[in-house]
Amino acid sequence: MAMMKMKIYGYRLRALLSTSLSSSPFHSVPSRTFSSSSFENVGFIGLGNMGSRMANNLLKAGYKMTVHDVNCNVMKKYSDMGVSTKQTPSEVAEASDVVITMLPSSSHVLNVYNGPDGLLQGGDLLTPQLFIDSSTIDPQTSRKLAVSVSNCILKEKKAAEAGSLTFMVGGSEDVYLAAKSLLLSMGKNAIFCGGPGNGSVAKICNNLAMAISMLGLSEALALGQSLGITASTLTKIFNSSSARCWSSDSYNPVPGVMQGVPSSRNYSGGFASKLMAKDLNLAAASAEEVGQRCPLTFLAQNIYTEICNDGHETEDFSCVFQHYYSGKGERN
């Protein structure tokens, strides 16, 4: 389960896609007609845990790929698979009709697009017809980058692991429709969210709700344990009543209650607490910027920051049950 964020840019266009634990966004600025048949050569930059899975799904779907990553071992792996590898983002752009990036932060995204040998170093003449950024960054950076891409010109004027991600897409609807088949090669669903930046907004709000839900469930289960009722019993009650939620019936945080989830394997795998903290930081900053009252956002932000500072940043975000609320596991 994972949420990813993705943005797409092209001539007079910008699109954002975001996926986190099961969802993702997309944004664009309208310009001209795009055709999905234009996207035969796909560039991919950022082959980490999420990016590599997305790239592998595109390979399985038959797309011709060109990739780049700062990790030389990862580059060698793809080269050994027969995939074209490039040393710089600009070289990827030259070989691609569409470029997808999946990077750790806003600074990484800006460097890959605007830095030395970046994707936009072609200046006024760009080969790719579409740029898709799937990184988790703030909506403001996404919108600024969309403007940068929209100021560029294309060289040609033609129209533009389980695959369980859902893409939340923001931008022009014609670009979304043209890119939909590409997106569905990497995930199971795509939802159009509106204008530029809305994909990032959807991703941030989704993960905010997910974090608060996990904290609420963990708090209730830990309290129940302290008052003498087992977490497994409470879970059965929650899942058959008004307290039912994804965190209780699909991603239970109590070790021993549910198999196949991070809590059943010492909170390994899943969605790291440091990534949840990052998304909550984005949510908090966005709330402050627009003056929206979000007390639970800041409380969740503080809790996950504390969890990370205590050395649990790589553990799944459901570990708050054990490391913050001191909840106990149950024997199978």
Short mmCIF file of C-alpha atoms in Angstrom, two decimals, residues 18-223:
data_model
loop_
_atom_site.label_atom_id
_atom_site.label_comp_id
_atom_site.label_asym_id
_atom_site.label_seq_id
_atom_site.Cartn_x
_atom_site.Cartn_y
_atom_site.Cartn_z
CA SER A 18 0.22 11.59 -6.85
CA THR A 19 -0.07 8.13 -5.32
CA SER A 20 0.22 7.30 -1.64
CA LEU A 21 -0.57 3.92 -0.23
CA SER A 22 -3.13 3.54 -2.98
CA SER A 23 -3.64 6.89 -4.66
CA SER A 24 -1.88 9.59 -6.78
CA PRO A 25 -2.33 13.11 -8.54
CA PHE A 26 -1.84 14.73 -12.01
CA HIS A 27 -1.96 18.34 -13.30
CA SER A 28 -1.70 20.16 -16.63
CA VAL A 29 -2.18 23.46 -18.46
CA PRO A 30 -4.25 23.12 -21.67
CA SER A 31 -2.72 23.81 -25.04
CA ARG A 32 -3.21 21.40 -27.92
CA THR A 33 -4.41 17.88 -28.66
CA PHE A 34 -2.37 14.97 -27.28
CA SER A 35 -2.57 11.35 -28.37
CA SER A 36 -1.60 8.33 -26.24
CA SER A 37 0.04 6.86 -29.38
CA SER A 38 2.69 9.59 -29.05
CA PHE A 39 4.10 8.00 -25.90
CA GLU A 40 6.12 5.10 -27.31
CA ASN A 41 9.46 5.96 -25.69
CA VAL A 42 9.23 6.43 -21.94
CA GLY A 43 11.98 7.94 -19.81
CA PHE A 44 12.09 7.18 -16.08
CA ILE A 45 14.20 8.97 -13.47
CA GLY A 46 14.31 7.76 -9.84
CA LEU A 47 14.38 3.97 -9.53
CA GLY A 48 13.98 3.58 -5.77
CA ASN A 49 11.48 1.37 -3.99
CA MET A 50 8.40 2.88 -5.61
CA GLY A 51 9.96 4.08 -8.85
CA SER A 52 11.45 0.71 -9.75
CA ARG A 53 8.06 -0.97 -9.38
CA MET A 54 6.42 1.60 -11.62
CA ALA A 55 9.19 1.26 -14.22
CA ASN A 56 8.96 -2.53 -14.13
CA ASN A 57 5.22 -2.37 -14.76
CA LEU A 58 5.83 -0.15 -17.79
CA LEU A 59 8.39 -2.66 -19.09
CA LYS A 60 5.85 -5.45 -18.64
CA ALA A 61 3.33 -3.37 -20.58
CA GLY A 62 5.75 -3.25 -23.51
CA TYR A 63 6.96 0.36 -23.39
CA LYS A 64 10.46 1.15 -24.65
CA MET A 65 12.27 2.54 -21.61
CA THR A 66 15.24 4.83 -20.99
CA VAL A 67 16.20 5.25 -17.33
CA HIS A 68 18.45 7.21 -14.98
CA ASP A 69 19.24 6.96 -11.28
CA VAL A 70 22.04 8.29 -9.07
CA ASN A 71 22.60 4.72 -7.78
CA CYS A 72 25.11 3.06 -10.12
CA ASN A 73 24.10 -0.43 -8.94
CA VAL A 74 20.50 0.22 -9.91
CA MET A 75 21.61 1.52 -13.30
CA LYS A 76 23.65 -1.65 -13.88
CA LYS A 77 20.66 -3.80 -12.94
CA TYR A 78 18.52 -2.18 -15.61
CA SER A 79 21.34 -2.21 -18.14
CA ASP A 80 21.73 -5.95 -17.59
CA MET A 81 18.00 -6.27 -18.27
CA GLY A 82 18.55 -4.68 -21.67
CA VAL A 83 17.09 -1.31 -20.71
CA SER A 84 18.77 1.83 -22.06
CA THR A 85 20.45 3.83 -19.25
CA LYS A 86 21.64 7.44 -19.35
CA GLN A 87 24.04 9.40 -17.17
CA THR A 88 21.98 12.59 -16.94
CA PRO A 89 18.32 13.66 -16.96
CA SER A 90 18.90 15.72 -20.11
CA GLU A 91 20.05 12.60 -21.96
CA VAL A 92 16.88 10.82 -20.84
CA ALA A 93 14.81 13.71 -22.17
CA GLU A 94 16.51 13.56 -25.57
CA ALA A 95 15.53 9.88 -25.94
CA SER A 96 11.95 10.09 -24.65
CA ASP A 97 8.44 11.06 -25.74
CA VAL A 98 7.36 11.21 -22.11
CA VAL A 99 9.49 11.43 -18.95
CA ILE A 100 8.40 10.19 -15.53
CA THR A 101 10.22 11.20 -12.35
CA MET A 102 9.87 9.63 -8.89
CA LEU A 103 12.13 11.52 -6.48
CA PRO A 104 12.51 12.03 -2.70
CA SER A 105 11.78 15.76 -2.30
CA SER A 106 11.07 19.15 -3.87
CA SER A 107 14.79 19.99 -4.05
CA HIS A 108 15.52 16.77 -5.95
CA VAL A 109 12.70 17.47 -8.40
CA LEU A 110 13.85 21.05 -9.03
CA ASN A 111 17.43 19.88 -9.58
CA VAL A 112 16.40 17.16 -12.04
CA TYR A 113 14.27 19.61 -14.02
CA ASN A 114 16.20 22.88 -13.73
CA GLY A 115 19.71 21.90 -12.59
CA PRO A 116 22.82 21.31 -14.71
CA ASP A 117 22.04 18.61 -17.28
CA GLY A 118 18.40 18.77 -16.16
CA LEU A 119 15.32 17.83 -18.13
CA LEU A 120 14.70 21.42 -19.24
CA GLN A 121 18.24 22.12 -20.37
CA GLY A 122 17.04 21.81 -23.94
CA GLY A 123 15.76 25.33 -23.43
CA ASP A 124 13.26 26.38 -26.05
CA LEU A 125 13.35 23.01 -27.82
CA LEU A 126 12.31 19.94 -25.83
CA THR A 127 11.96 16.41 -27.20
CA PRO A 128 9.44 15.03 -24.64
CA GLN A 129 5.80 15.88 -25.21
CA LEU A 130 4.90 15.14 -21.61
CA PHE A 131 6.63 15.28 -18.21
CA ILE A 132 5.16 13.32 -15.31
CA ASP A 133 6.46 13.93 -11.80
CA SER A 134 5.32 11.33 -9.30
CA SER A 135 7.27 12.72 -6.36
CA THR A 136 5.68 13.85 -3.11
CA ILE A 137 6.25 17.61 -3.06
CA ASP A 138 4.24 20.68 -2.10
CA PRO A 139 1.56 22.00 -4.50
CA GLN A 140 3.31 25.37 -4.82
CA THR A 141 6.49 23.82 -6.22
CA SER A 142 4.40 21.69 -8.58
CA ARG A 143 2.61 24.74 -9.93
CA LYS A 144 5.86 26.72 -10.37
CA LEU A 145 7.41 23.83 -12.26
CA ALA A 146 4.32 23.63 -14.46
CA VAL A 147 4.89 27.24 -15.50
CA SER A 148 8.55 26.52 -16.32
CA VAL A 149 7.59 23.63 -18.57
CA SER A 150 4.75 25.54 -20.22
CA ASN A 151 7.28 28.15 -21.35
CA CYS A 152 9.23 25.56 -23.31
CA ILE A 153 8.59 24.45 -26.89
CA LEU A 154 8.51 20.92 -28.25
CA LYS A 155 10.79 19.94 -31.13
CA GLU A 156 7.86 18.20 -32.82
CA LYS A 157 4.29 19.42 -33.07
CA LYS A 158 2.50 16.05 -33.02
CA ALA A 159 -0.29 15.47 -30.49
CA ALA A 160 0.65 14.83 -27.42
CA GLU A 161 4.78 -5.08 -9.16
CA ALA A 162 1.10 -5.39 -8.64
CA GLY A 163 0.09 -2.22 -10.34
CA SER A 164 -2.24 -1.36 -7.46
CA LEU A 165 -1.69 2.40 -7.32
CA THR A 166 -4.45 4.93 -7.82
CA PHE A 167 -3.40 8.13 -9.59
CA MET A 168 -5.03 11.41 -8.57
CA VAL A 169 -4.74 13.63 -11.60
CA GLY A 170 -4.91 17.41 -11.92
CA GLY A 171 -4.54 19.45 -15.09
CA SER A 172 -6.25 19.66 -18.47
CA GLU A 173 -8.67 16.82 -19.10
CA ASP A 174 -7.46 16.18 -22.66
CA VAL A 175 -3.94 15.52 -21.41
CA TYR A 176 -5.28 13.30 -18.64
CA LEU A 177 -7.22 11.22 -21.17
CA ALA A 178 -4.19 10.94 -23.46
CA ALA A 179 -1.96 9.78 -20.60
CA LYS A 180 -4.53 7.49 -18.95
CA SER A 181 -3.38 4.28 -20.64
CA LEU A 182 0.19 5.00 -19.52
CA LEU A 183 -0.98 5.57 -15.96
CA LEU A 184 -3.03 2.40 -15.91
CA SER A 185 0.07 0.46 -16.93
CA MET A 186 1.50 1.47 -13.54
CA GLY A 187 -1.65 1.37 -11.41
CA LYS A 188 -5.23 0.19 -11.16
CA ASN A 189 -7.08 3.49 -11.26
CA ALA A 190 -6.80 7.16 -12.23
CA ILE A 191 -9.01 9.95 -10.88
CA PHE A 192 -9.17 13.38 -12.49
CA CYS A 193 -8.95 16.07 -9.78
CA GLY A 194 -9.03 19.37 -11.67
CA GLY A 195 -6.39 22.06 -12.21
CA PRO A 196 -2.61 22.21 -11.69
CA GLY A 197 -1.50 21.33 -8.16
CA ASN A 198 -4.71 19.49 -7.30
CA GLY A 199 -3.03 16.11 -7.57
CA SER A 200 -0.57 17.12 -4.87
CA VAL A 201 -3.39 18.52 -2.78
CA ALA A 202 -5.32 15.25 -3.06
CA LYS A 203 -2.24 13.22 -2.10
CA ILE A 204 -1.49 15.38 0.94
CA CYS A 205 -5.09 15.33 2.16
CA ASN A 206 -5.36 11.56 1.63
CA ASN A 207 -2.28 10.87 3.73
CA LEU A 208 -3.33 13.39 6.35
CA ALA A 209 -6.63 11.56 6.80
CA MET A 210 -4.80 8.23 6.83
CA ALA A 211 -2.38 9.37 9.54
CA ILE A 212 -5.13 10.77 11.76
CA SER A 213 -7.18 7.60 11.28
CA MET A 214 -4.23 5.41 12.27
CA LEU A 215 -3.56 7.54 15.35
CA GLY A 216 -7.21 7.44 16.41
CA LEU A 217 -7.42 3.67 15.97
CA SER A 218 -4.12 3.07 17.76
CA GLU A 219 -5.18 5.28 20.66
CA ALA A 220 -8.50 3.45 21.02
CA LEU A 221 -6.90 0.00 20.85
CA ALA A 222 -4.17 0.90 23.35
CA LEU A 223 -6.74 2.39 25.73
#
